């Protein structure tokens, strides 16, 4: 049996890792990761490790998917056979070459050719044993010209870093230069081993968008933003988008973000929720399905409610995860010697504490969430006027079941904890989450409800709760969070917690050489200050008020021969920080830029490299306080809690419409048929799964969508041709935007 974990890598760079599943040959991880891709890459890889306490973790095998092949697997669950790992296949980075073929006249008058290979620079090479590598190259002319890149291992064996092959026939008498992605050896990833290493089940969603200037999206954006005004709502562009997408979630994410960005989400959710309720026959099933309305509210809560979760749950979850009190009450899972009464007492203590924090938190609930809950509450009461409880169950089904209970059971997913909890803590959180769902569900503590529990031990546990006391607390909380009255201003004075994590910072005033240059610290960013600490939850060692930050920029790798570095410029010397990977570095820079965007004294110019040994490495200036030699990067959105690029989301929606253009056309034909013949006369199977309340209005919207998509297709084609004509042979460019979940 093995203690197994999995890492996610961009080429050779680890960007995420899962929990360790102990003593298993068939581990189930069940974890989700979502991230933007900030750099060029060739492979998305997954490495399976056997965790070792005393020695280096053993790599069991890997799954590597070429960037070009990711589209073949996106949105589908697949089993991948684990492949053996050998050094010849582990490559990343690119090399810049200049090649020239000269003609020379020899002493005897004959003409010969001379090949000149100029290796200019490399970029994105992997870390070797956690450190930047010491690369050198070899050049050979055997068949095609070839360049091999190696790491100088000094006292150990040199490590192969990759190779490229360039056909000499592409050369003429002029100079030719280009960037080339390093490739594995021809025999790379081929092994004589025939052992079955196992397999890995993955569900990958990879999207790649080319975002055009904002004016190109005006027509589509306006059509989508008018959706809540369309009667009936099923004839709107936003609703049609959800209908034609195979998975509603593909449509919901960009749609919610776009509507949030333009303050149009509440009326749209109100309209689709009202349509939901038309088909709901029983009051106790209000908003329980995975419909467009419920998914929109779910996604809104994830985006808007992140800070709300932190201020409400993080302190108590930290206590639960760190105190490690046993809470198992299932007789089947109890171990010999366990005292179930003590376990039940521990669980009751935690449930009481979590419940108390939730019902006292209404003052912190974001206004947007309150507006949505207010709307849902009154819609439900209008639909079922004879049921006095439905107005509360309509709200509790979201805020308890889909928000707080989910965050309790998966705190790492909501950034409430830095890592996935261990097995015992996960089980404790699961039991607490079940209890919170029950306590928050209106009327669940009645005897008739308790008797319906599948788990007898949970039924016994809830018999210790006083129904009236908890019901009144839930009722008051639901009243508060579904009210449109403005909140007290006291909560606004509290700093908004934006990001935290472990990174390395360079000690101020130290020499360039020596391990003491960089120290591991815990960093914390709020809307008020940027701090670092010796350890998490300790007092800060160093504090920079947000108003004092002048710029946040990347730092050239050459400064300290380290990757993933950035600098925070403030009143004193620059603070140089190294993140653990490229994704983390990008997220920190973005978060710091957002929160400091409105600072009045922001710099326009900065130094991309460090000031060392009496001069700036970038411009060679010898005065430390001289004006920067490079322009600061462009401004980013100022909203510190919601990171939304409206054009990016509109481009994603356009891509979804493009993928489903045949469905749009069939739906348009169906609407035309219904409008003309007053009924479904032609091929009903083509559109029987779609909601068509008003065929004329739906037909009109579909025609607009198809026309807009065709125009955007032309714009993208012109861009592709322009980009293709300007690209040189051998060059590899990254798509404008990429993301993986």
XYZ file of C-alpha atoms in Angstrom:
741
model
C 0.000 0.000 0.000
C 1.185 3.505 -0.787
C 0.705 7.074 0.456
C -0.079 8.764 -2.854
C -0.435 12.338 -4.092
C -0.655 13.961 -7.516
C 0.891 17.175 -8.860
C -0.251 19.362 -11.756
C 2.605 20.720 -13.855
C 3.025 23.165 -16.702
C 5.900 21.383 -18.436
C 8.255 20.709 -15.496
C 6.890 23.425 -13.201
C 4.587 22.240 -10.423
C 1.643 24.590 -9.949
C -0.660 22.540 -7.695
C -0.653 19.335 -5.682
C -3.411 17.261 -4.138
C -3.820 15.901 -0.642
C -1.960 12.708 0.283
C -4.237 9.659 0.190
C -2.791 7.224 2.712
C -2.386 3.465 2.334
C -4.115 2.992 -1.008
C -3.434 1.516 -4.420
C -6.642 3.047 -5.819
C -6.613 6.580 -4.356
C -9.551 8.904 -4.974
C -8.521 12.579 -4.862
C -11.753 14.346 -5.872
C -10.083 17.757 -6.022
C -10.682 20.636 -8.429
C -8.188 23.275 -9.547
C -8.863 26.322 -11.703
C -6.079 28.596 -12.948
C -5.069 31.077 -15.615
C -1.998 30.147 -17.669
C 0.492 33.039 -17.519
C 3.176 31.742 -19.896
C 3.986 29.639 -22.949
C 3.874 25.895 -22.323
C 4.099 22.655 -24.302
C 2.684 20.031 -21.943
C 0.099 19.848 -19.184
C 1.373 17.021 -16.989
C 0.163 15.086 -13.951
C 2.742 13.241 -11.816
C 1.806 10.533 -9.335
C 4.091 10.317 -6.281
C 4.604 7.858 -3.459
C 5.069 9.996 -0.344
C 8.187 9.251 1.707
C 8.895 10.558 5.200
C 12.655 10.070 5.335
C 13.661 10.006 1.663
C 12.820 11.867 -1.521
C 9.264 11.251 -2.738
C 9.195 8.517 -5.413
C 7.681 9.388 -8.811
C 5.500 6.468 -9.872
C 4.446 7.664 -13.321
C 2.933 10.535 -15.249
C 0.274 11.628 -17.719
C 1.424 14.295 -20.180
C -0.910 15.955 -22.666
C 0.396 18.183 -25.458
C -1.075 21.673 -25.500
C -2.346 21.067 -29.035
C -4.209 17.925 -27.880
C -5.968 19.417 -24.845
C -8.999 20.360 -26.953
C -9.560 16.646 -27.670
C -10.141 15.919 -23.981
C -11.830 19.093 -22.739
C -15.136 18.683 -20.942
C -14.874 14.870 -20.915
C -13.838 12.402 -18.249
C -11.030 10.134 -19.420
C -8.799 7.394 -18.035
C -5.122 7.864 -18.936
C -2.479 5.171 -18.577
C 0.451 6.279 -16.442
C 3.680 6.496 -18.444
C 7.178 5.833 -17.118
C 9.338 8.867 -16.360
C 12.791 9.204 -17.933
C 15.084 12.221 -18.171
C 15.027 12.301 -21.987
C 11.333 13.213 -22.036
C 11.366 15.824 -19.238
C 11.896 19.065 -21.173
C 10.592 22.621 -21.133
C 11.622 26.064 -22.369
C 12.770 27.520 -25.658
C 16.006 28.609 -27.331
C 16.701 31.553 -29.648
C 18.919 30.588 -32.604
C 20.477 32.515 -35.446
C 21.631 30.383 -38.388
C 23.585 31.390 -41.482
C 25.039 29.504 -44.442
C 28.127 31.217 -45.891
C 29.947 30.425 -49.100
C 33.749 30.385 -48.796
C 36.484 30.151 -51.427
C 39.294 27.861 -50.327
C 42.996 28.312 -51.058
C 42.780 26.044 -54.105
C 39.900 28.113 -55.525
C 37.021 25.718 -54.813
C 33.784 26.906 -53.207
C 32.531 25.375 -49.948
C 29.820 26.173 -47.444
C 30.231 27.232 -43.815
C 27.402 26.834 -41.283
C 27.315 29.484 -38.553
C 25.141 28.703 -35.511
C 24.667 31.537 -33.009
C 22.915 30.402 -29.818
C 21.565 33.703 -28.496
C 19.553 32.895 -25.371
C 17.195 30.475 -23.667
C 13.958 31.122 -21.816
C 11.810 29.135 -19.390
C 14.298 26.353 -18.597
C 13.339 24.095 -15.652
C 14.629 24.264 -12.121
C 17.133 21.539 -11.240
C 16.817 20.376 -7.621
C 14.930 23.566 -6.832
C 17.629 25.846 -8.279
C 18.130 27.588 -11.605
C 20.165 25.371 -13.926
C 23.688 25.962 -15.334
C 22.994 25.306 -19.013
C 25.365 24.673 -21.903
C 24.679 23.591 -25.471
C 26.207 21.169 -27.970
C 25.782 21.541 -31.737
C 26.053 18.680 -34.193
C 25.536 18.273 -37.935
C 24.252 14.773 -38.553
C 21.528 14.663 -41.184
C 19.571 17.681 -39.893
C 21.377 20.279 -37.839
C 20.800 19.678 -34.142
C 21.268 21.614 -30.912
C 21.224 19.740 -27.574
C 20.898 21.624 -24.283
C 22.373 20.258 -21.054
C 22.672 21.270 -17.421
C 26.204 21.246 -16.010
C 25.941 18.994 -12.992
C 29.413 19.804 -11.621
C 29.936 16.894 -9.205
C 26.980 14.855 -10.478
C 25.906 13.662 -13.901
C 24.853 16.344 -16.393
C 21.088 16.507 -17.050
C 19.557 16.572 -20.539
C 17.321 19.654 -20.933
C 16.027 19.233 -24.489
C 16.931 19.383 -28.157
C 15.840 20.981 -31.411
C 16.381 19.909 -35.006
C 16.568 22.429 -37.835
C 16.609 21.308 -41.507
C 19.591 22.950 -43.213
C 17.593 23.195 -46.436
C 15.646 26.151 -45.003
C 18.833 28.224 -45.071
C 19.998 30.460 -47.861
C 22.865 32.904 -47.942
C 20.986 35.297 -45.657
C 20.743 35.125 -41.864
C 17.790 33.245 -40.335
C 16.715 33.429 -36.680
C 13.749 32.219 -34.618
C 12.645 30.889 -31.235
C 12.324 27.094 -31.002
C 10.549 25.103 -28.289
C 12.850 22.466 -26.812
C 11.773 18.915 -27.675
C 12.375 15.522 -26.018
C 14.848 13.111 -27.575
C 13.457 10.844 -30.247
C 13.653 7.927 -27.813
C 12.244 10.062 -24.994
C 9.362 8.607 -22.980
C 10.041 5.150 -24.443
C 11.030 2.583 -21.918
C 11.837 -1.090 -21.948
C 9.615 -1.460 -18.888
C 6.353 -3.226 -19.590
C 4.981 -3.033 -16.040
C 1.496 -1.602 -15.672
C 1.973 1.573 -13.652
C -1.754 2.163 -13.251
C -4.038 4.829 -14.647
C -5.384 8.246 -13.711
C -8.928 9.547 -14.210
C -9.091 13.219 -15.176
C -11.753 15.714 -16.175
C -9.991 18.596 -17.942
C -11.555 21.783 -19.243
C -9.113 23.845 -21.315
C -10.176 27.054 -23.022
C -8.144 29.324 -25.251
C -9.509 32.697 -26.307
C -8.279 35.383 -28.678
C -9.722 38.585 -27.216
C -10.254 41.353 -29.777
C -10.534 45.085 -28.965
C -13.673 46.020 -27.011
C -15.537 47.662 -29.908
C -15.802 44.322 -31.740
C -18.042 42.950 -28.966
C -20.461 45.887 -28.666
C -23.366 44.195 -30.503
C -23.106 40.865 -28.665
C -22.533 42.539 -25.313
C -25.593 44.793 -25.703
C -27.760 41.867 -26.807
C -26.754 39.840 -23.722
C -27.184 42.756 -21.296
C -30.749 43.341 -22.535
C -31.709 39.735 -21.688
C -33.578 40.546 -18.481
C -35.839 42.968 -20.411
C -36.893 40.379 -23.024
C -40.380 38.905 -22.690
C -40.486 35.980 -22.220
C -37.046 35.473 -20.699
C -36.685 32.178 -22.619
C -36.422 34.264 -25.816
C -33.379 36.193 -24.527
C -29.805 35.714 -25.756
C -28.560 34.735 -22.290
C -31.221 32.053 -21.857
C -30.677 30.685 -25.369
C -26.953 30.394 -24.575
C -27.715 28.068 -21.653
C -30.118 26.041 -23.806
C -27.662 25.267 -26.619
C -24.637 24.445 -24.427
C -24.341 20.753 -23.590
C -23.232 21.598 -20.043
C -25.032 24.598 -18.550
C -21.966 25.381 -16.431
C -20.008 26.282 -19.584
C -22.517 29.068 -20.184
C -23.099 30.091 -16.572
C -19.536 31.079 -15.636
C -18.913 33.749 -18.342
C -22.560 34.845 -18.310
C -22.664 35.524 -14.561
C -19.327 37.331 -14.651
C -20.423 39.521 -17.563
C -23.764 40.397 -15.960
C -22.041 41.098 -12.635
C -19.533 43.359 -14.354
C -22.360 45.438 -15.845
C -24.691 45.302 -12.769
C -27.355 43.298 -14.611
C -27.291 40.031 -12.659
C -30.137 40.592 -10.165
C -32.882 41.293 -12.761
C -31.721 38.353 -14.884
C -31.718 35.913 -11.943
C -35.164 37.201 -10.963
C -36.511 36.521 -14.453
C -35.095 32.977 -14.805
C -36.083 32.096 -11.219
C -39.672 33.099 -11.993
C -39.594 30.771 -15.009
C -38.244 27.997 -12.735
C -41.094 28.415 -10.295
C -43.715 28.034 -13.040
C -42.625 24.393 -13.385
C -42.345 23.770 -9.609
C -45.388 21.947 -8.258
C -44.383 21.321 -4.636
C -43.259 24.028 -2.197
C -40.689 21.721 -0.594
C -38.817 21.342 -3.910
C -38.286 25.077 -4.544
C -34.867 25.768 -6.130
C -33.573 22.244 -5.504
C -32.615 21.352 -9.106
C -29.603 22.245 -11.271
C -31.359 24.835 -13.400
C -30.044 28.022 -14.993
C -31.377 30.044 -12.057
C -29.799 27.904 -9.322
C -26.479 27.671 -11.128
C -26.364 31.432 -11.649
C -26.951 31.997 -7.918
C -24.318 29.370 -7.024
C -21.721 31.051 -9.209
C -22.636 34.511 -7.927
C -22.137 33.376 -4.315
C -18.703 31.927 -5.153
C -17.566 35.170 -6.755
C -19.163 37.733 -4.452
C -19.151 35.798 -1.184
C -15.486 34.861 -0.861
C -14.650 37.529 1.715
C -17.930 36.856 3.546
C -16.906 33.216 3.990
C -13.477 34.203 5.293
C -14.673 36.586 7.974
C -17.418 34.162 9.029
C -15.842 30.692 8.884
C -12.059 30.928 8.704
C -11.357 31.372 12.470
C -13.572 28.454 13.502
C -12.321 26.225 10.653
C -8.737 26.965 11.684
C -9.597 25.805 15.204
C -11.223 22.596 13.917
C -8.336 21.730 11.600
C -5.642 22.439 14.184
C -7.203 20.999 17.369
C -7.790 17.545 15.798
C -10.517 16.467 18.237
C -12.100 13.139 17.178
C -15.767 13.490 16.167
C -16.683 10.155 14.568
C -20.131 8.961 15.719
C -20.851 6.301 13.098
C -20.682 2.947 14.983
C -19.322 1.223 11.875
C -16.356 3.607 11.650
C -15.494 3.764 15.346
C -12.176 2.184 16.314
C -11.530 -0.019 19.329
C -11.268 2.096 22.452
C -13.114 5.113 20.981
C -15.564 6.804 23.338
C -18.630 7.747 21.272
C -19.985 10.051 23.994
C -16.812 12.160 23.932
C -16.871 12.175 20.126
C -20.500 13.339 20.134
C -19.630 16.037 22.650
C -16.779 17.262 20.423
C -18.996 17.268 17.351
C -21.771 19.139 19.175
C -19.243 21.776 20.311
C -18.024 22.340 16.737
C -21.524 22.361 15.203
C -22.733 24.878 17.798
C -19.757 27.118 17.122
C -20.072 27.015 13.317
C -23.839 27.535 13.493
C -23.413 30.458 15.899
C -20.883 32.164 13.598
C -23.210 31.777 10.612
C -26.392 33.132 12.203
C -24.477 36.106 13.613
C -22.907 36.963 10.240
C -25.772 38.722 8.443
C -24.089 42.114 8.872
C -21.223 40.880 6.643
C -23.394 39.400 3.891
C -22.665 41.248 0.599
C -25.440 43.553 -0.576
C -25.660 41.793 -3.933
C -26.339 38.442 -2.253
C -29.022 40.085 -0.088
C -30.677 41.585 -3.182
C -30.801 38.186 -4.899
C -32.131 36.449 -1.761
C -34.787 39.157 -1.360
C -35.973 38.551 -4.910
C -36.021 34.735 -4.552
C -37.879 34.940 -1.259
C -40.715 37.071 -2.631
C -40.999 35.064 -5.855
C -41.407 31.849 -3.841
C -43.998 33.434 -1.534
C -45.949 34.670 -4.566
C -45.861 31.208 -6.212
C -47.035 29.382 -3.053
C -49.121 31.954 -1.108
C -50.597 29.356 1.259
C -47.240 28.077 2.509
C -45.782 30.417 5.204
C -42.426 28.618 5.253
C -41.540 28.621 1.555
C -40.158 32.166 1.673
C -37.491 30.911 4.097
C -36.725 27.573 2.443
C -36.167 29.428 -0.864
C -33.261 31.316 0.739
C -31.946 28.557 3.032
C -31.607 26.162 0.084
C -28.897 28.504 -1.222
C -27.204 30.121 1.751
C -27.024 27.001 3.953
C -27.050 24.048 1.541
C -25.121 25.515 -1.406
C -22.885 28.072 0.321
C -21.918 27.532 3.956
C -22.254 23.718 4.008
C -20.125 23.375 0.850
C -17.446 25.732 2.228
C -17.262 23.755 5.490
C -16.701 20.425 3.776
C -14.159 21.847 1.246
C -12.410 24.808 2.932
C -9.346 24.633 0.651
C -11.558 25.124 -2.429
C -12.698 28.501 -1.078
C -9.178 29.476 0.106
C -10.249 29.176 3.740
C -7.383 26.744 4.382
C -4.055 26.524 2.518
C -4.148 22.737 2.066
C -6.600 19.881 1.810
C -7.262 18.539 5.360
C -6.189 15.069 6.456
C -8.590 12.118 6.484
C -9.785 12.522 10.090
C -10.352 16.265 9.738
C -12.137 15.744 6.407
C -14.517 13.337 8.108
C -15.136 15.835 10.945
C -15.871 18.594 8.423
C -18.249 16.291 6.545
C -20.242 15.590 9.720
C -20.363 19.302 10.591
C -21.485 20.125 7.054
C -24.323 17.574 7.266
C -25.407 19.107 10.556
C -25.364 22.655 9.151
C -27.470 21.549 6.167
C -30.037 20.036 8.521
C -30.123 22.965 10.940
C -30.424 25.420 8.074
C -33.189 23.525 6.283
C -36.487 24.978 7.432
C -38.391 22.498 9.603
C -35.793 19.700 9.400
C -35.649 19.245 13.168
C -39.236 18.075 13.478
C -39.662 14.457 14.578
C -41.199 13.445 11.250
C -38.182 14.827 9.387
C -35.661 13.224 11.729
C -37.215 9.807 11.217
C -36.483 10.058 7.490
C -32.700 10.194 8.032
C -30.875 7.351 6.303
C -28.147 7.423 8.972
C -29.498 6.405 12.362
C -26.493 7.869 14.203
C -27.245 11.353 12.757
C -30.867 11.011 13.824
C -29.736 10.265 17.392
C -27.320 13.209 17.280
C -30.049 15.684 16.289
C -32.357 14.571 19.077
C -30.090 16.561 21.432
C -30.965 19.833 19.653
C -33.859 22.043 20.794
C -35.932 22.618 17.679
C -37.519 25.940 18.635
C -34.241 27.628 19.610
C -32.455 26.751 16.354
C -35.483 27.421 14.155
C -35.859 30.943 15.542
C -32.146 31.661 15.002
C -32.354 30.462 11.399
C -35.517 32.486 10.783
C -33.950 35.706 12.080
C -30.781 35.138 10.025
C -32.779 34.467 6.846
C -34.865 37.574 7.472
C -31.683 39.639 7.762
C -29.882 38.311 4.668
C -32.980 38.602 2.468
C -33.687 42.196 3.423
C -32.995 45.132 1.102
C -32.337 47.473 4.023
C -28.801 48.910 4.031
C -26.316 47.321 6.366
C -24.746 49.120 9.303
C -21.554 50.907 8.260
C -19.474 49.333 11.033
C -18.619 46.310 8.900
C -17.201 48.485 6.127
C -14.352 49.723 8.312
C -12.895 46.213 8.535
C -10.105 45.481 6.028
C -10.990 43.096 3.210
C -8.815 39.971 3.280
C -7.631 39.404 -0.310
C -4.843 36.826 -0.404
C -2.293 34.988 1.734
C 0.364 32.340 1.302
C 3.967 31.279 1.756
C 6.707 32.794 -0.439
C 10.369 33.822 -0.229
C 11.578 37.379 0.284
C 15.069 38.739 -0.166
C 16.674 40.035 3.003
C 17.309 43.776 2.790
C 20.935 44.890 2.600
C 22.463 41.396 2.166
C 25.092 40.492 -0.389
C 24.063 38.767 -3.597
C 25.838 35.510 -2.728
C 24.775 33.155 0.032
C 21.705 31.249 1.178
C 20.744 33.913 3.705
C 19.645 36.180 0.864
C 16.151 34.650 0.701
C 13.939 33.604 3.611
C 10.594 31.808 3.681
C 7.824 34.029 5.024
C 4.022 34.056 5.301
C 2.545 36.933 3.277
C -0.870 38.495 3.781
C -2.668 41.079 1.619
C -5.720 43.021 2.778
C -7.378 46.129 1.389
C -5.431 48.089 4.006
C -1.889 46.638 4.139
C 0.621 44.135 2.759
C 2.501 42.225 5.472
C 4.838 39.299 5.962
C 5.252 37.125 9.039
C 7.675 34.458 10.262
C 4.773 32.016 10.388
C 1.060 32.017 9.714
C -1.024 33.682 12.465
C 2.079 35.351 13.983
C 2.483 39.104 14.340
C 3.789 40.803 11.169
C 7.530 41.435 10.879
C 7.128 44.021 8.138
C 4.118 46.068 7.039
C 3.553 48.210 3.943
C 0.366 50.304 3.975
C -1.464 49.858 0.658
C -1.487 53.637 0.115
C 2.353 53.609 0.168
C 2.795 51.071 -2.659
C 4.073 52.827 -5.795
C 4.199 49.891 -8.235
C 4.152 46.089 -8.427
C 6.097 44.554 -11.308
C 7.894 41.391 -12.397
C 11.632 41.163 -11.694
C 13.999 39.897 -14.367
C 15.223 36.380 -13.701
C 18.821 37.535 -14.259
C 18.740 39.717 -11.116
C 19.181 36.832 -8.678
C 19.193 33.877 -11.066
C 15.753 32.894 -9.749
C 12.395 32.361 -11.451
C 8.928 33.700 -10.586
C 10.144 36.885 -8.910
C 8.335 40.190 -8.543
C 9.007 43.470 -6.773
C 6.879 45.720 -4.571
C 8.055 49.333 -4.824
C 7.248 51.572 -1.871
C 8.857 54.408 0.065
C 11.898 52.376 1.127
C 14.026 49.867 -0.832
C 12.133 47.549 -3.202
C 10.808 44.369 -1.634
C 11.909 41.429 -3.819
C 9.698 38.329 -3.549
C 9.908 34.874 -5.127
C 6.672 32.923 -5.597
C 6.587 29.124 -5.734
C 5.446 28.909 -9.375
C 4.366 31.046 -12.337
C 0.639 30.781 -11.593
C 1.118 31.924 -7.993
C 3.390 34.820 -9.060
C 0.818 35.997 -11.598
C -2.012 35.868 -9.038
C -0.047 37.869 -6.444
C 0.981 40.551 -8.953
C -2.615 40.873 -10.158
C -4.035 41.090 -6.624
C -1.474 43.715 -5.541
C -1.994 45.749 -8.717
C -5.759 45.750 -8.256
C -5.711 46.963 -4.690
C -3.133 49.726 -5.411
C -4.495 50.911 -8.758
C -6.035 54.084 -7.345
C -2.955 55.132 -5.345
C -2.212 58.746 -6.211
C 1.592 58.394 -6.312
C 1.821 55.316 -8.552
C 4.977 55.272 -10.663
C 4.967 55.498 -14.450
C 8.447 53.958 -14.836
C 10.373 51.260 -12.964
C 13.572 49.191 -13.156
C 12.939 45.627 -14.432
C 16.136 44.387 -12.695
C 17.693 44.863 -9.278
C 20.213 47.441 -8.024
C 23.311 45.384 -7.183
C 26.998 46.186 -6.739
C 26.485 49.895 -7.323
C 24.360 49.871 -10.485
C 21.010 48.883 -11.953
C 21.463 45.644 -13.900
C 18.876 46.736 -16.489
C 20.148 50.177 -17.542
C 23.566 50.297 -15.790
C 22.668 53.571 -14.033
C 24.780 54.071 -10.907
C 22.349 56.242 -8.906
C 19.983 54.066 -6.882
C 17.057 56.534 -6.822
C 17.215 57.334 -10.545
C 13.984 57.177 -12.564
C 13.098 53.737 -13.929
C 14.100 52.712 -17.441
C 10.908 50.810 -18.394
C 7.256 51.876 -18.426
C 5.048 50.291 -15.767
C 2.530 47.734 -16.992
C -0.989 48.761 -17.958
C -3.658 49.350 -15.350
C -5.842 46.461 -14.237
C -9.464 46.490 -13.040
C -9.896 48.446 -9.821
C -12.535 46.188 -8.212
C -10.659 44.528 -5.359
C -13.161 41.749 -4.772
C -14.408 40.818 -8.261
C -11.820 40.294 -10.996
C -13.755 40.527 -14.248
C -12.680 41.368 -17.788
C -15.926 42.028 -19.661
C -14.388 41.579 -23.123
C -12.809 38.283 -22.091
C -16.161 36.930 -20.902
C -17.941 38.133 -24.053
C -15.314 36.403 -26.216
C -15.922 33.171 -24.280
C -19.667 33.475 -24.904
C -19.012 34.094 -28.606
C -16.886 30.903 -28.661
C -19.738 28.930 -27.090
C -22.205 30.246 -29.665
C -19.724 29.345 -32.426
C -19.312 25.786 -31.145
C -23.094 25.359 -31.026
C -23.951 27.203 -34.261
C -25.725 24.149 -35.743
C -28.062 24.012 -32.720
C -28.795 27.716 -33.091
C -29.676 27.211 -36.754
C -31.948 24.233 -36.008
C -33.659 26.185 -33.251
C -34.129 29.135 -35.631
C -35.694 26.800 -38.215
C -37.972 25.298 -35.561
C -39.165 28.732 -34.419
C -39.864 29.700 -38.009
C -41.893 26.515 -38.510
C -43.923 27.059 -35.353
C -44.570 30.714 -36.197
C -45.790 29.904 -39.749
C -47.765 26.720 -39.143
C -48.894 27.474 -35.571
C -47.387 24.248 -34.287
C -44.388 21.904 -34.353
C -44.813 20.601 -37.885
C -41.208 19.704 -38.806
C -38.810 17.313 -37.072
C -39.880 17.928 -33.468
C -36.925 15.943 -32.089
C -34.548 18.683 -33.213
C -35.973 21.195 -30.764
C -38.231 19.294 -28.359
C -35.636 19.713 -25.584
C -35.581 23.489 -25.963
C -37.916 25.925 -24.201
C -39.861 27.857 -26.854
C -42.567 29.980 -25.204
C -42.748 32.640 -27.921
C -41.529 31.424 -31.319
C -41.544 34.883 -32.923
C -39.504 36.563 -30.161
C -37.090 33.604 -29.987
C -36.670 33.596 -33.775
C -35.851 37.325 -33.715
C -33.160 36.852 -31.022
C -31.658 33.823 -32.771
C -31.329 35.760 -36.020
C -29.465 38.529 -34.181
C -27.134 36.015 -32.481
C -26.292 34.224 -35.744
C -25.630 37.527 -37.571
C -23.336 38.745 -34.761
C -21.441 35.427 -34.654
C -20.837 35.550 -38.410
C -19.432 39.085 -38.186
C -17.143 38.105 -35.295
C -16.027 35.053 -37.294
C -14.865 37.414 -40.050
C -12.985 39.595 -37.546
C -11.222 36.578 -36.027
C -10.313 35.235 -39.465
C -8.727 38.564 -40.424
C -6.721 38.517 -37.188
C -5.567 34.924 -37.775
C -4.388 35.741 -41.298
C -2.539 38.815 -40.064
C -0.919 36.840 -37.257
C -0.003 33.951 -39.566
C 1.675 36.228 -42.121
C 3.788 37.924 -39.443
C 5.016 34.689 -37.774
C 8.450 33.354 -38.701
C 9.298 29.717 -39.287
C 10.324 28.105 -36.072
C 8.591 30.621 -33.836
C 5.948 29.475 -31.371
C 3.525 32.030 -29.966
C 1.229 31.593 -26.989
C -2.511 32.136 -27.437
C -3.639 35.431 -26.005
C -5.550 33.811 -23.158
C -5.520 30.278 -21.758
C -7.004 28.675 -18.694
C -7.380 25.199 -17.230
C -9.825 23.789 -14.726
